[in-house]
Protein backbone atom coordinates (compact mmCIF):
# COMPACT_ATOMS: atom_id res chain seq x y z
CA UNK A 1 0.00 0.00 0.00
CA UNK A 2 1.36 3.44 -0.86
CA UNK A 3 2.01 6.11 1.72
CA UNK A 4 2.17 9.88 1.30
CA UNK A 5 5.59 11.08 0.27
CA UNK A 6 7.39 13.31 2.72
CA UNK A 7 7.26 16.93 1.69
CA UNK A 8 8.42 20.05 3.45
CA UNK A 9 5.34 22.16 4.20
CA UNK A 10 4.75 24.81 1.55
CA UNK A 11 2.13 27.13 2.99
CA UNK A 12 0.73 29.88 0.83
CA UNK A 13 0.92 33.24 2.59
CA UNK A 14 -2.37 34.72 3.70
CA UNK A 15 -0.74 38.14 3.96
CA UNK A 16 -2.18 39.11 0.58
CA UNK A 17 -5.71 39.09 2.06
CA UNK A 18 -6.88 42.01 4.19
CA UNK A 19 -10.02 41.00 6.00
CA UNK A 20 -12.19 43.65 7.61
CA UNK A 21 -13.84 42.87 10.94
CA UNK A 22 -17.26 43.06 9.28
CA UNK A 23 -18.83 43.48 5.84
CA UNK A 24 -22.03 45.14 4.70
CA UNK A 25 -24.26 44.32 1.75
CA UNK A 26 -23.32 45.54 -1.72
CA UNK A 27 -26.28 47.51 -3.05
CA UNK A 28 -26.38 50.17 -5.74
CA UNK A 29 -22.59 50.28 -6.01
CA UNK A 30 -21.90 50.73 -2.29
CA UNK A 31 -21.40 48.67 0.82
CA UNK A 32 -24.33 49.38 3.13
CA UNK A 33 -25.56 48.15 6.50
CA UNK A 34 -28.55 45.80 6.41
CA UNK A 35 -31.86 47.46 7.25
CA UNK A 36 -32.43 45.31 10.35
CA UNK A 37 -28.73 45.24 11.30
CA UNK A 38 -28.35 41.45 11.52
CA UNK A 39 -25.19 39.52 10.71
CA UNK A 40 -23.43 36.17 10.99
CA UNK A 41 -19.89 34.89 11.25
CA UNK A 42 -18.01 33.02 8.57
CA UNK A 43 -15.45 30.38 9.59
CA UNK A 44 -12.37 28.77 8.16
CA UNK A 45 -13.53 25.12 8.05
CA UNK A 46 -9.93 23.89 8.28
CA UNK A 47 -9.46 25.20 11.84
CA UNK A 48 -12.82 26.74 12.86
CA UNK A 49 -11.23 30.20 13.16
CA UNK A 50 -13.78 33.01 12.78
CA UNK A 51 -12.67 34.93 9.69
CA UNK A 52 -15.07 37.86 9.83
CA UNK A 53 -18.71 38.81 10.20
CA UNK A 54 -21.00 39.49 7.27
CA UNK A 55 -24.40 41.16 7.07
CA UNK A 56 -27.59 39.14 6.80
CA UNK A 57 -29.99 40.60 4.26
CA UNK A 58 -33.65 40.63 5.22
CA UNK A 59 -36.73 41.25 3.07
CA UNK A 60 -36.22 45.05 3.14
CA UNK A 61 -32.69 44.58 1.81
CA UNK A 62 -33.95 42.32 -0.95
CA UNK A 63 -36.45 45.06 -1.81
CA UNK A 64 -33.71 47.67 -1.91
CA UNK A 65 -31.34 45.55 -4.02
CA UNK A 66 -34.01 44.55 -6.54
CA UNK A 67 -35.02 48.22 -6.86
CA UNK A 68 -31.37 49.20 -7.44
CA UNK A 69 -31.00 46.48 -10.07
CA UNK A 70 -34.21 47.61 -11.78
CA UNK A 71 -33.11 51.23 -11.83
CA UNK A 72 -29.71 50.29 -13.26
CA UNK A 73 -31.39 48.08 -15.85
CA UNK A 74 -33.79 50.77 -17.03
CA UNK A 75 -31.48 53.76 -16.86
CA UNK A 76 -28.08 52.44 -17.89
CA UNK A 77 -27.37 48.81 -18.54
CA UNK A 78 -30.12 48.03 -21.07
CA UNK A 79 -29.22 51.23 -22.91
CA UNK A 80 -25.55 50.41 -23.39
CA UNK A 81 -24.38 48.84 -26.62
CA UNK A 82 -23.14 45.27 -26.50
CA UNK A 83 -19.69 46.59 -27.24
CA UNK A 84 -19.73 48.80 -24.17
CA UNK A 85 -21.08 46.04 -21.96
CA UNK A 86 -18.28 43.86 -23.28
CA UNK A 87 -15.70 46.43 -22.22
CA UNK A 88 -16.88 46.20 -18.61
CA UNK A 89 -16.79 42.40 -18.74
CA UNK A 90 -13.26 42.41 -20.14
CA UNK A 91 -12.26 44.82 -17.39
CA UNK A 92 -13.74 42.56 -14.71
CA UNK A 93 -11.99 39.52 -16.23
CA UNK A 94 -8.64 41.30 -16.13
CA UNK A 95 -9.19 42.46 -12.56
CA UNK A 96 -9.96 38.87 -11.52
CA UNK A 97 -6.62 37.89 -13.05
CA UNK A 98 -4.80 40.77 -11.37
CA UNK A 99 -6.29 39.91 -7.98
CA UNK A 100 -6.13 36.15 -8.51
CA UNK A 101 -3.86 35.41 -5.56
CA UNK A 102 -6.06 37.34 -3.21
CA UNK A 103 -9.17 35.60 -4.55
CA UNK A 104 -7.56 32.15 -4.33
CA UNK A 105 -6.38 32.64 -0.76
CA UNK A 106 -9.75 34.00 0.33
CA UNK A 107 -11.60 31.13 -1.35
CA UNK A 108 -9.42 28.55 0.35
CA UNK A 109 -9.73 30.21 3.77
CA UNK A 110 -13.53 30.43 3.55
CA UNK A 111 -14.26 27.16 1.75
CA UNK A 112 -11.52 24.73 2.86
CA UNK A 113 -10.53 23.66 -0.65
CA UNK A 114 -6.82 23.17 -1.42
CA UNK A 115 -5.06 26.35 -2.50
CA UNK A 116 -3.75 24.44 -5.50
CA UNK A 117 -7.32 24.04 -6.74
CA UNK A 118 -8.55 27.56 -6.01
CA UNK A 119 -5.38 28.96 -7.60
CA UNK A 120 -5.28 26.69 -10.65
CA UNK A 121 -8.94 25.90 -11.28
CA UNK A 122 -11.55 28.12 -9.61
CA UNK A 123 -10.02 31.54 -10.16
CA UNK A 124 -8.66 31.06 -13.72
CA UNK A 125 -11.98 29.53 -14.79
CA UNK A 126 -13.90 32.42 -13.23
CA UNK A 127 -11.79 34.87 -15.25
CA UNK A 128 -12.28 32.71 -18.35
CA UNK A 129 -16.06 32.94 -17.96
CA UNK A 130 -15.89 36.72 -17.98
CA UNK A 131 -13.55 36.77 -20.98
CA UNK A 132 -15.76 34.34 -22.86
CA UNK A 133 -18.98 36.25 -22.21
CA UNK A 134 -17.30 39.59 -22.86
CA UNK A 135 -16.76 38.25 -26.36
CA UNK A 136 -20.47 37.44 -26.75
CA UNK A 137 -21.77 40.83 -25.57
CA UNK A 138 -21.58 42.48 -29.00
CA UNK A 139 -22.35 39.32 -31.01
CA UNK A 140 -25.72 38.30 -29.59
CA UNK A 141 -27.40 38.87 -32.91
CA UNK A 142 -25.26 36.00 -34.24
CA UNK A 143 -26.05 33.60 -31.39
CA UNK A 144 -29.01 32.00 -33.14
CA UNK A 145 -31.69 33.79 -31.11
CA UNK A 146 -32.91 36.23 -33.72
CA UNK A 147 -31.43 39.43 -35.03
CA UNK A 148 -31.98 41.49 -31.88
CA UNK A 149 -32.46 39.30 -28.80
CA UNK A 150 -33.51 41.26 -25.71
CA UNK A 151 -32.51 40.81 -22.07
CA UNK A 152 -35.05 39.76 -19.47
CA UNK A 153 -34.43 42.46 -16.82
CA UNK A 154 -33.38 41.72 -13.26
CA UNK A 155 -31.79 38.34 -12.50
CA UNK A 156 -32.04 36.90 -8.96
CA UNK A 157 -29.22 34.42 -8.52
CA UNK A 158 -28.55 32.01 -5.65
CA UNK A 159 -25.35 30.00 -5.49
CA UNK A 160 -23.87 27.25 -3.30
CA UNK A 161 -20.67 26.95 -1.27
CA UNK A 162 -18.72 24.40 -3.29
CA UNK A 163 -17.34 26.76 -5.98
CA UNK A 164 -18.26 30.19 -4.61
CA UNK A 165 -16.42 32.47 -7.04
CA UNK A 166 -16.77 30.16 -10.02
CA UNK A 167 -20.53 29.78 -9.57
CA UNK A 168 -20.75 33.55 -9.25
CA UNK A 169 -18.94 33.87 -12.59
CA UNK A 170 -21.21 31.26 -14.22
CA UNK A 171 -24.19 33.36 -13.14
CA UNK A 172 -23.03 36.97 -13.37
CA UNK A 173 -21.04 36.87 -16.63
CA UNK A 174 -23.84 35.66 -18.96
CA UNK A 175 -26.39 37.88 -17.21
CA UNK A 176 -24.35 41.03 -17.76
CA UNK A 177 -23.24 40.08 -21.27
CA UNK A 178 -26.86 39.75 -22.35
CA UNK A 179 -27.87 43.08 -20.77
CA UNK A 180 -29.50 41.97 -17.52
CA UNK A 181 -28.72 43.32 -14.07
CA UNK A 182 -28.12 41.10 -11.06
CA UNK A 183 -28.91 40.52 -7.42
CA UNK A 184 -26.80 37.59 -6.21
CA UNK A 185 -26.91 35.70 -2.93
CA UNK A 186 -23.79 33.68 -2.11
CA UNK A 187 -23.99 30.71 0.26
CA UNK A 188 -24.03 31.39 3.96
CA UNK A 189 -20.73 29.59 4.63
CA UNK A 190 -18.76 31.13 1.73
CA UNK A 191 -19.60 34.80 1.23
CA UNK A 192 -16.10 36.29 1.07
CA UNK A 193 -15.07 36.02 -2.58
CA UNK A 194 -18.45 37.43 -3.63
CA UNK A 195 -17.73 40.46 -1.43
CA UNK A 196 -14.29 40.83 -2.98
CA UNK A 197 -15.98 40.55 -6.36
CA UNK A 198 -18.18 43.50 -5.31
CA UNK A 199 -14.97 45.50 -4.76
CA UNK A 200 -13.83 44.44 -8.22
CA UNK A 201 -17.10 45.79 -9.66
CA UNK A 202 -16.33 49.11 -7.98
CA UNK A 203 -12.77 49.01 -9.31
CA UNK A 204 -14.10 48.32 -12.81
CA UNK A 205 -16.39 51.35 -12.52
CA UNK A 206 -19.38 49.16 -13.24
CA UNK A 207 -22.44 51.42 -13.09
CA UNK A 208 -24.07 51.28 -9.61
CA UNK A 209 -26.84 48.70 -9.28
CA UNK A 210 -25.77 46.50 -12.19
CA UNK A 211 -24.43 43.95 -9.69
CA UNK A 212 -25.79 43.72 -6.13
CA UNK A 213 -24.55 41.17 -3.60
CA UNK A 214 -26.77 40.17 -0.67
CA UNK A 215 -25.13 37.92 1.90
CA UNK A 216 -27.54 35.87 3.96
CA UNK A 217 -29.00 32.45 4.59
CA UNK A 218 -31.70 30.35 2.94
CA UNK A 219 -34.42 32.83 3.87
CA UNK A 220 -32.63 35.58 1.95
CA UNK A 221 -32.44 33.34 -1.11
CA UNK A 222 -36.12 32.43 -0.77
CA UNK A 223 -37.11 36.13 -0.51
CA UNK A 224 -35.01 36.97 -3.55
CA UNK A 225 -36.40 34.29 -5.86
CA UNK A 226 -39.98 35.08 -4.76
CA UNK A 227 -39.62 38.84 -5.29
CA UNK A 228 -42.04 40.02 -7.98
CA UNK A 229 -39.41 42.42 -9.36
CA UNK A 230 -37.15 39.53 -10.37
CA UNK A 231 -37.58 38.47 -14.01
CA UNK A 232 -35.10 35.63 -14.10
CA UNK A 233 -34.07 33.13 -11.42
CA UNK A 234 -30.84 31.18 -11.62
CA UNK A 235 -30.07 28.67 -8.89
CA UNK A 236 -27.35 26.12 -8.21
CA UNK A 237 -27.65 23.88 -5.18
CA UNK A 238 -29.56 20.93 -3.80
CA UNK A 239 -32.45 19.29 -5.62
CA UNK A 240 -34.61 19.84 -2.55
CA UNK A 241 -34.18 23.63 -2.60
CA UNK A 242 -34.46 23.53 -6.41
CA UNK A 243 -37.91 21.98 -5.98
CA UNK A 244 -38.98 24.69 -3.56
CA UNK A 245 -37.81 27.35 -6.03
CA UNK A 246 -39.75 25.64 -8.82
CA UNK A 247 -42.84 25.78 -6.60
CA UNK A 248 -42.23 29.43 -5.64
CA UNK A 249 -41.89 30.53 -9.26
CA UNK A 250 -44.61 28.32 -10.79
CA UNK A 251 -47.37 30.39 -12.32
CA UNK A 252 -45.19 33.49 -12.64
CA UNK A 253 -43.57 34.81 -15.80
CA UNK A 254 -40.09 34.31 -14.32
CA UNK A 255 -37.65 32.39 -16.43
CA UNK A 256 -35.91 29.79 -14.25
CA UNK A 257 -32.74 27.75 -14.58
CA UNK A 258 -31.85 25.16 -11.96
CA UNK A 259 -28.54 23.37 -11.67
CA UNK A 260 -29.06 20.70 -9.05
CA UNK A 261 -27.58 17.50 -7.74
CA UNK A 262 -25.96 14.54 -9.41
CA UNK A 263 -24.81 10.97 -8.90
CA UNK A 264 -22.54 10.49 -11.86
CA UNK A 265 -21.42 7.10 -13.11
CA UNK A 266 -17.76 6.84 -14.01
CA UNK A 267 -17.62 3.72 -16.20
CA UNK A 268 -14.37 1.78 -16.58
CA UNK A 269 -14.41 -0.84 -19.34
CA UNK A 270 -12.00 -3.78 -19.38
CA UNK A 271 -9.91 -2.27 -22.19
CA UNK A 272 -9.32 1.03 -20.36
CA UNK A 273 -5.76 2.13 -19.58
CA UNK A 274 -5.93 1.35 -15.87
CA UNK A 275 -3.38 3.85 -14.53
CA UNK A 276 -5.02 6.72 -16.39
CA UNK A 277 -8.46 5.58 -15.33
CA UNK A 278 -7.31 5.51 -11.70
CA UNK A 279 -6.16 9.14 -11.98
CA UNK A 280 -9.52 10.02 -13.51
CA UNK A 281 -11.46 8.22 -10.78
CA UNK A 282 -9.44 10.04 -8.10
CA UNK A 283 -9.98 13.38 -9.81
CA UNK A 284 -13.65 12.54 -10.33
CA UNK A 285 -14.48 11.98 -6.67
CA UNK A 286 -11.77 13.67 -4.57
CA UNK A 287 -11.45 16.95 -6.47
CA UNK A 288 -12.84 19.63 -4.15
CA UNK A 289 -13.41 16.97 -1.44
CA UNK A 290 -16.17 15.54 -3.60
CA UNK A 291 -18.23 18.71 -3.08
CA UNK A 292 -19.00 18.68 -6.78
CA UNK A 293 -22.45 18.29 -8.34
CA UNK A 294 -20.95 16.40 -11.29
CA UNK A 295 -18.56 14.29 -9.15
CA UNK A 296 -17.96 10.74 -10.39
CA UNK A 297 -19.39 9.32 -7.19
CA UNK A 298 -20.47 5.95 -8.63
CA UNK A 299 -17.62 3.93 -10.08
CA UNK A 300 -18.95 1.28 -12.47
CA UNK A 301 -16.10 -1.07 -13.26
CA UNK A 302 -16.19 -4.13 -15.51
CA UNK A 303 -16.06 -7.24 -13.34
CA UNK A 304 -13.04 -8.79 -15.07
CA UNK A 305 -10.81 -5.84 -14.13
CA UNK A 306 -12.52 -4.76 -10.92
CA UNK A 307 -9.99 -6.22 -8.48
CA UNK A 308 -7.06 -4.72 -10.34
CA UNK A 309 -8.70 -1.30 -10.61
CA UNK A 310 -9.77 -1.20 -6.96
CA UNK A 311 -6.33 -2.31 -5.72
CA UNK A 312 -4.54 0.32 -7.79
CA UNK A 313 -7.12 2.91 -6.81
CA UNK A 314 -6.62 2.30 -3.11
CA UNK A 315 -2.85 2.40 -3.54
CA UNK A 316 -3.17 5.77 -5.27
CA UNK A 317 -5.64 7.20 -2.76
CA UNK A 318 -3.27 6.27 0.06
CA UNK A 319 -0.76 8.75 -1.41
CA UNK A 320 -3.20 11.69 -1.39
CA UNK A 321 -2.25 14.39 1.06
CA UNK A 322 -5.18 15.37 3.25
CA UNK A 323 -4.71 18.42 5.45
CA UNK A 324 -3.98 22.12 5.58
CA UNK A 325 -5.75 23.59 2.52
CA UNK A 326 -3.27 26.48 2.45
CA UNK A 327 -0.36 24.08 1.90
CA UNK A 328 0.47 23.90 -1.79
CA UNK A 329 1.14 20.14 -1.46
CA UNK A 330 -2.38 19.38 -0.24
CA UNK A 331 -4.65 17.27 -2.44
CA UNK A 332 -7.74 17.02 -0.26
CA UNK A 333 -8.83 19.85 2.00
CA UNK A 334 -11.48 20.39 4.67
CA UNK A 335 -15.20 19.66 4.52
CA UNK A 336 -16.96 22.99 4.15
CA UNK A 337 -19.09 22.95 7.30
CA UNK A 338 -20.00 20.96 10.39
CA UNK A 339 -23.44 20.30 8.86
CA UNK A 340 -21.96 18.88 5.69
CA UNK A 341 -19.54 16.73 7.72
CA UNK A 342 -22.48 15.33 9.71
CA UNK A 343 -24.30 14.55 6.47
CA UNK A 344 -21.29 12.72 5.01
CA UNK A 345 -20.76 10.74 8.22
CA UNK A 346 -24.42 9.76 8.27
CA UNK A 347 -24.23 8.53 4.66
CA UNK A 348 -21.08 6.52 5.39
CA UNK A 349 -22.84 4.90 8.35
CA UNK A 350 -25.73 4.03 6.06
CA UNK A 351 -23.22 2.38 3.71
CA UNK A 352 -21.97 0.22 6.60
CA UNK A 353 -25.50 -0.67 7.64
CA UNK A 354 -26.45 -1.61 4.10
CA UNK A 355 -23.60 -4.13 4.00
CA UNK A 356 -21.12 -2.37 1.71
CA UNK A 357 -17.41 -2.65 2.65
CA UNK A 358 -15.80 0.61 3.73
CA UNK A 359 -12.14 1.33 3.00
CA UNK A 360 -10.56 4.51 4.32
CA UNK A 361 -7.30 6.12 3.32
CA UNK A 362 -4.70 5.71 6.07
CA UNK A 363 -3.32 8.76 7.82
CA UNK A 364 -4.21 11.16 10.61
CA UNK A 365 -6.63 13.98 10.15
CA UNK A 366 -6.11 17.40 11.74
CA UNK A 367 -7.71 17.72 15.17
CA UNK A 368 -9.46 21.02 14.65
CA UNK A 369 -11.74 21.74 11.73
CA UNK A 370 -14.06 19.55 9.67
CA UNK A 371 -12.42 16.53 8.07
CA UNK A 372 -13.44 13.33 6.37
CA UNK A 373 -10.90 10.91 4.91
CA UNK A 374 -11.06 9.72 1.28
CA UNK A 375 -13.31 6.69 1.45
CA UNK A 376 -14.24 3.86 -0.92
CA UNK A 377 -17.20 1.53 -0.53
CA UNK A 378 -17.02 -1.74 -2.45
CA UNK A 379 -19.73 -4.37 -2.75
CA UNK A 380 -22.28 -1.64 -3.36
CA UNK A 381 -25.63 -2.65 -4.83
CA UNK A 382 -27.86 -0.44 -6.95
CA UNK A 383 -30.54 -0.40 -4.26
CA UNK A 384 -28.14 0.99 -1.64
CA UNK A 385 -28.68 4.59 -0.66
CA UNK A 386 -24.98 5.32 -1.14
CA UNK A 387 -25.46 4.31 -4.80
CA UNK A 388 -28.56 6.46 -5.29
CA UNK A 389 -28.25 9.62 -3.21
CA UNK A 390 -25.84 12.51 -3.55
CA UNK A 391 -23.36 12.35 -0.66
CA UNK A 392 -21.42 15.46 -1.67
CA UNK A 393 -18.22 14.38 0.00
CA UNK A 394 -15.06 12.31 -0.59
CA UNK A 395 -16.93 9.00 -0.71
CA UNK A 396 -16.86 6.68 -3.72
CA UNK A 397 -19.33 3.83 -4.24
CA UNK A 398 -18.01 0.99 -6.41
CA UNK A 399 -20.36 -1.22 -8.43
CA UNK A 400 -19.48 -3.76 -11.10
CA UNK A 401 -20.97 -4.77 -14.45
CA UNK A 402 -20.39 -7.56 -16.97
CA UNK A 403 -21.55 -6.18 -20.33
CA UNK A 404 -21.57 -2.71 -21.86
CA UNK A 405 -25.38 -2.77 -21.99
CA UNK A 406 -25.53 -3.52 -18.29
CA UNK A 407 -23.13 -0.63 -17.63
CA UNK A 408 -25.41 1.81 -19.42
CA UNK A 409 -28.51 0.48 -17.69
CA UNK A 410 -26.88 0.86 -14.28
CA UNK A 411 -25.45 4.28 -15.11
CA UNK A 412 -28.88 5.56 -16.14
CA UNK A 413 -30.60 4.00 -13.14
CA UNK A 414 -30.69 7.24 -11.17
CA UNK A 415 -33.09 10.14 -10.72
CA UNK A 416 -30.20 12.42 -11.68
CA UNK A 417 -28.47 13.01 -15.02
CA UNK A 418 -25.80 15.66 -14.76
CA UNK A 419 -22.59 13.98 -15.88
CA UNK A 420 -20.91 10.67 -16.66
CA UNK A 421 -17.46 9.34 -17.50
CA UNK A 422 -16.34 6.60 -19.88
CA UNK A 423 -12.92 4.92 -19.83
CA UNK A 424 -12.06 2.70 -22.77
CA UNK A 425 -9.45 2.24 -25.45
CA UNK A 426 -12.03 2.28 -28.26
CA UNK A 427 -13.38 5.46 -29.82
CA UNK A 428 -16.41 3.58 -31.13
CA UNK A 429 -17.32 2.46 -27.61
CA UNK A 430 -17.05 6.04 -26.37
CA UNK A 431 -19.53 7.19 -29.01
CA UNK A 432 -21.79 4.22 -28.39
CA UNK A 433 -21.87 4.93 -24.65
CA UNK A 434 -22.20 8.71 -24.98
CA UNK A 435 -25.29 8.28 -27.15
CA UNK A 436 -26.95 6.12 -24.52
CA UNK A 437 -25.99 7.88 -21.30
CA UNK A 438 -28.72 10.24 -20.06
CA UNK A 439 -26.37 12.89 -18.73
CA UNK A 440 -25.80 16.52 -19.63
CA UNK A 441 -22.07 16.03 -20.02
CA UNK A 442 -20.15 12.84 -20.79
CA UNK A 443 -16.39 12.88 -20.33
CA UNK A 444 -14.33 10.31 -22.21
CA UNK A 445 -10.97 9.21 -20.77
CA UNK A 446 -10.98 12.31 -18.57
CA UNK A 447 -13.22 13.78 -15.89
CA UNK A 448 -14.23 17.13 -14.39
CA UNK A 449 -13.11 19.22 -17.35
CA UNK A 450 -14.80 22.62 -17.63
CA UNK A 451 -14.73 25.27 -20.28
CA UNK A 452 -16.89 28.38 -20.58
CA UNK A 453 -17.66 27.53 -24.21
CA UNK A 454 -19.18 24.19 -23.24
CA UNK A 455 -22.80 24.08 -22.06
CA UNK A 456 -23.37 22.42 -18.67
CA UNK A 457 -26.61 21.20 -17.14
CA UNK A 458 -28.70 18.18 -16.32
CA UNK A 459 -31.42 15.76 -17.25
CA UNK A 460 -34.20 14.73 -14.87
CA UNK A 461 -33.69 15.83 -11.24
CA UNK A 462 -30.33 17.42 -12.05
CA UNK A 463 -32.06 20.52 -13.23
CA UNK A 464 -33.45 22.69 -15.99
CA UNK A 465 -31.56 24.57 -18.66
CA UNK A 466 -27.92 24.95 -19.56
CA UNK A 467 -25.17 27.27 -18.36
CA UNK A 468 -22.16 28.21 -20.45
CA UNK A 469 -21.58 28.22 -24.16
CA UNK A 470 -24.01 29.61 -26.70
CA UNK A 471 -26.82 27.55 -25.14
CA UNK A 472 -26.32 29.26 -21.79
CA UNK A 473 -27.10 32.68 -23.27
CA UNK A 474 -30.66 31.60 -23.98
CA UNK A 475 -31.44 31.48 -20.27
CA UNK A 476 -30.87 35.25 -20.05
CA UNK A 477 -32.60 36.28 -23.28
CA UNK A 478 -36.22 36.76 -24.23
CA UNK A 479 -36.19 34.36 -27.16
P1 LIG B 1 -28.72 24.41 -0.62
O1 LIG B 1 -29.36 23.97 -1.87
O2 LIG B 1 -29.55 24.57 0.58
O3 LIG B 1 -27.94 25.77 -0.85
C1 LIG B 1 -27.71 26.41 -2.07
C2 LIG B 1 -28.01 27.89 -1.97
O4 LIG B 1 -29.41 28.10 -1.83
C3 LIG B 1 -27.38 28.58 -0.77
O5 LIG B 1 -27.04 29.89 -1.12
C4 LIG B 1 -28.52 28.55 0.23
O6 LIG B 1 -28.36 29.47 1.24
C5 LIG B 1 -29.69 28.87 -0.66
N1 LIG B 1 -30.99 28.46 -0.16
C6 LIG B 1 -31.29 27.61 0.85
N2 LIG B 1 -32.63 27.48 0.98
C7 LIG B 1 -33.19 28.27 0.04
C8 LIG B 1 -34.54 28.54 -0.35
N3 LIG B 1 -35.57 27.96 0.25
N4 LIG B 1 -34.75 29.39 -1.38
C9 LIG B 1 -33.72 29.96 -2.03
N5 LIG B 1 -32.43 29.74 -1.70
C10 LIG B 1 -32.16 28.90 -0.69
O7 LIG B 1 -27.57 23.41 -0.31
P2 LIG B 1 -26.88 23.15 1.11
O8 LIG B 1 -25.76 24.07 1.23
O9 LIG B 1 -27.86 23.14 2.22
O10 LIG B 1 -26.36 21.69 0.90
C11 LIG B 1 -27.25 20.59 1.10
C12 LIG B 1 -26.96 19.49 0.13
O11 LIG B 1 -27.21 19.96 -1.17
C13 LIG B 1 -25.52 19.05 0.09
O12 LIG B 1 -25.26 18.09 1.04
C14 LIG B 1 -25.41 18.54 -1.29
O13 LIG B 1 -25.83 17.21 -1.32
C15 LIG B 1 -26.35 19.38 -2.08
N6 LIG B 1 -25.69 20.46 -2.82
C16 LIG B 1 -25.57 20.29 -4.14
C17 LIG B 1 -24.94 21.27 -4.89
C18 LIG B 1 -24.80 21.10 -6.34
O14 LIG B 1 -24.15 21.92 -6.98
N7 LIG B 1 -25.38 20.08 -6.91
C19 LIG B 1 -24.37 22.46 -4.28
C20 LIG B 1 -24.59 22.56 -2.87
C21 LIG B 1 -25.21 21.57 -2.19
P3 LIG B 1 -27.56 28.99 2.57
O15 LIG B 1 -26.16 28.74 2.15
O16 LIG B 1 -27.67 30.12 3.48
O17 LIG B 1 -28.25 27.75 3.06
PDB file of C-alpha atoms in Angstrom, residues 89-90 92-105 107-108 113-133 163-170 173 193 197 200 287 449-453:
ATOM      1  CA  UNK A  89     -16.788  42.404 -18.740  1.00  0.00           C
ATOM      2  CA  UNK A  90     -13.258  42.408 -20.143  1.00  0.00           C
ATOM      3  CA  UNK A  92     -13.745  42.559 -14.706  1.00  0.00           C
ATOM      4  CA  UNK A  93     -11.993  39.524 -16.233  1.00  0.00           C
ATOM      5  CA  UNK A  94      -8.642  41.299 -16.131  1.00  0.00           C
ATOM      6  CA  UNK A  95      -9.190  42.460 -12.558  1.00  0.00           C
ATOM      7  CA  UNK A  96      -9.957  38.872 -11.520  1.00  0.00           C
ATOM      8  CA  UNK A  97      -6.622  37.893 -13.047  1.00  0.00           C
ATOM      9  CA  UNK A  98      -4.804  40.767 -11.367  1.00  0.00           C
ATOM     10  CA  UNK A  99      -6.287  39.910  -7.983  1.00  0.00           C
ATOM     11  CA  UNK A 100      -6.133  36.152  -8.511  1.00  0.00           C
ATOM     12  CA  UNK A 101      -3.865  35.408  -5.557  1.00  0.00           C
ATOM     13  CA  UNK A 102      -6.062  37.338  -3.212  1.00  0.00           C
ATOM     14  CA  UNK A 103      -9.175  35.600  -4.554  1.00  0.00           C
ATOM     15  CA  UNK A 104      -7.560  32.154  -4.329  1.00  0.00           C
ATOM     16  CA  UNK A 105      -6.376  32.637  -0.755  1.00  0.00           C
ATOM     17  CA  UNK A 107     -11.597  31.128  -1.354  1.00  0.00           C
ATOM     18  CA  UNK A 108      -9.416  28.547   0.346  1.00  0.00           C
ATOM     19  CA  UNK A 113     -10.533  23.658  -0.649  1.00  0.00           C
ATOM     20  CA  UNK A 114      -6.824  23.175  -1.416  1.00  0.00           C
ATOM     21  CA  UNK A 115      -5.058  26.352  -2.503  1.00  0.00           C
ATOM     22  CA  UNK A 116      -3.746  24.443  -5.504  1.00  0.00           C
ATOM     23  CA  UNK A 117      -7.324  24.038  -6.744  1.00  0.00           C
ATOM     24  CA  UNK A 118      -8.550  27.563  -6.007  1.00  0.00           C
ATOM     25  CA  UNK A 119      -5.376  28.962  -7.595  1.00  0.00           C
ATOM     26  CA  UNK A 120      -5.282  26.689 -10.651  1.00  0.00           C
ATOM     27  CA  UNK A 121      -8.943  25.898 -11.278  1.00  0.00           C
ATOM     28  CA  UNK A 122     -11.548  28.120  -9.609  1.00  0.00           C
ATOM     29  CA  UNK A 123     -10.024  31.538 -10.158  1.00  0.00           C
ATOM     30  CA  UNK A 124      -8.662  31.057 -13.721  1.00  0.00           C
ATOM     31  CA  UNK A 125     -11.983  29.530 -14.788  1.00  0.00           C
ATOM     32  CA  UNK A 126     -13.900  32.424 -13.229  1.00  0.00           C
ATOM     33  CA  UNK A 127     -11.785  34.868 -15.250  1.00  0.00           C
ATOM     34  CA  UNK A 128     -12.279  32.710 -18.351  1.00  0.00           C
ATOM     35  CA  UNK A 129     -16.061  32.936 -17.956  1.00  0.00           C
ATOM     36  CA  UNK A 130     -15.895  36.724 -17.977  1.00  0.00           C
ATOM     37  CA  UNK A 131     -13.550  36.772 -20.975  1.00  0.00           C
ATOM     38  CA  UNK A 132     -15.762  34.341 -22.865  1.00  0.00           C
ATOM     39  CA  UNK A 133     -18.977  36.250 -22.207  1.00  0.00           C
ATOM     40  CA  UNK A 163     -17.339  26.760  -5.976  1.00  0.00           C
ATOM     41  CA  UNK A 164     -18.260  30.191  -4.607  1.00  0.00           C
ATOM     42  CA  UNK A 165     -16.416  32.472  -7.043  1.00  0.00           C
ATOM     43  CA  UNK A 166     -16.770  30.156 -10.016  1.00  0.00           C
ATOM     44  CA  UNK A 167     -20.534  29.777  -9.574  1.00  0.00           C
ATOM     45  CA  UNK A 168     -20.754  33.549  -9.254  1.00  0.00           C
ATOM     46  CA  UNK A 169     -18.935  33.870 -12.586  1.00  0.00           C
ATOM     47  CA  UNK A 170     -21.207  31.263 -14.217  1.00  0.00           C
ATOM     48  CA  UNK A 173     -21.036  36.874 -16.629  1.00  0.00           C
ATOM     49  CA  UNK A 193     -15.068  36.016  -2.576  1.00  0.00           C
ATOM     50  CA  UNK A 197     -15.976  40.554  -6.363  1.00  0.00           C
ATOM     51  CA  UNK A 200     -13.834  44.436  -8.220  1.00  0.00           C
ATOM     52  CA  UNK A 287     -11.446  16.951  -6.465  1.00  0.00           C
ATOM     53  CA  UNK A 449     -13.108  19.223 -17.355  1.00  0.00           C
ATOM     54  CA  UNK A 450     -14.796  22.616 -17.630  1.00  0.00           C
ATOM     55  CA  UNK A 451     -14.733  25.270 -20.284  1.00  0.00           C
ATOM     56  CA  UNK A 452     -16.890  28.381 -20.583  1.00  0.00           C
ATOM     57  CA  UNK A 453     -17.659  27.526 -24.209  1.00  0.00           C
TER      58      UNK A 453
END
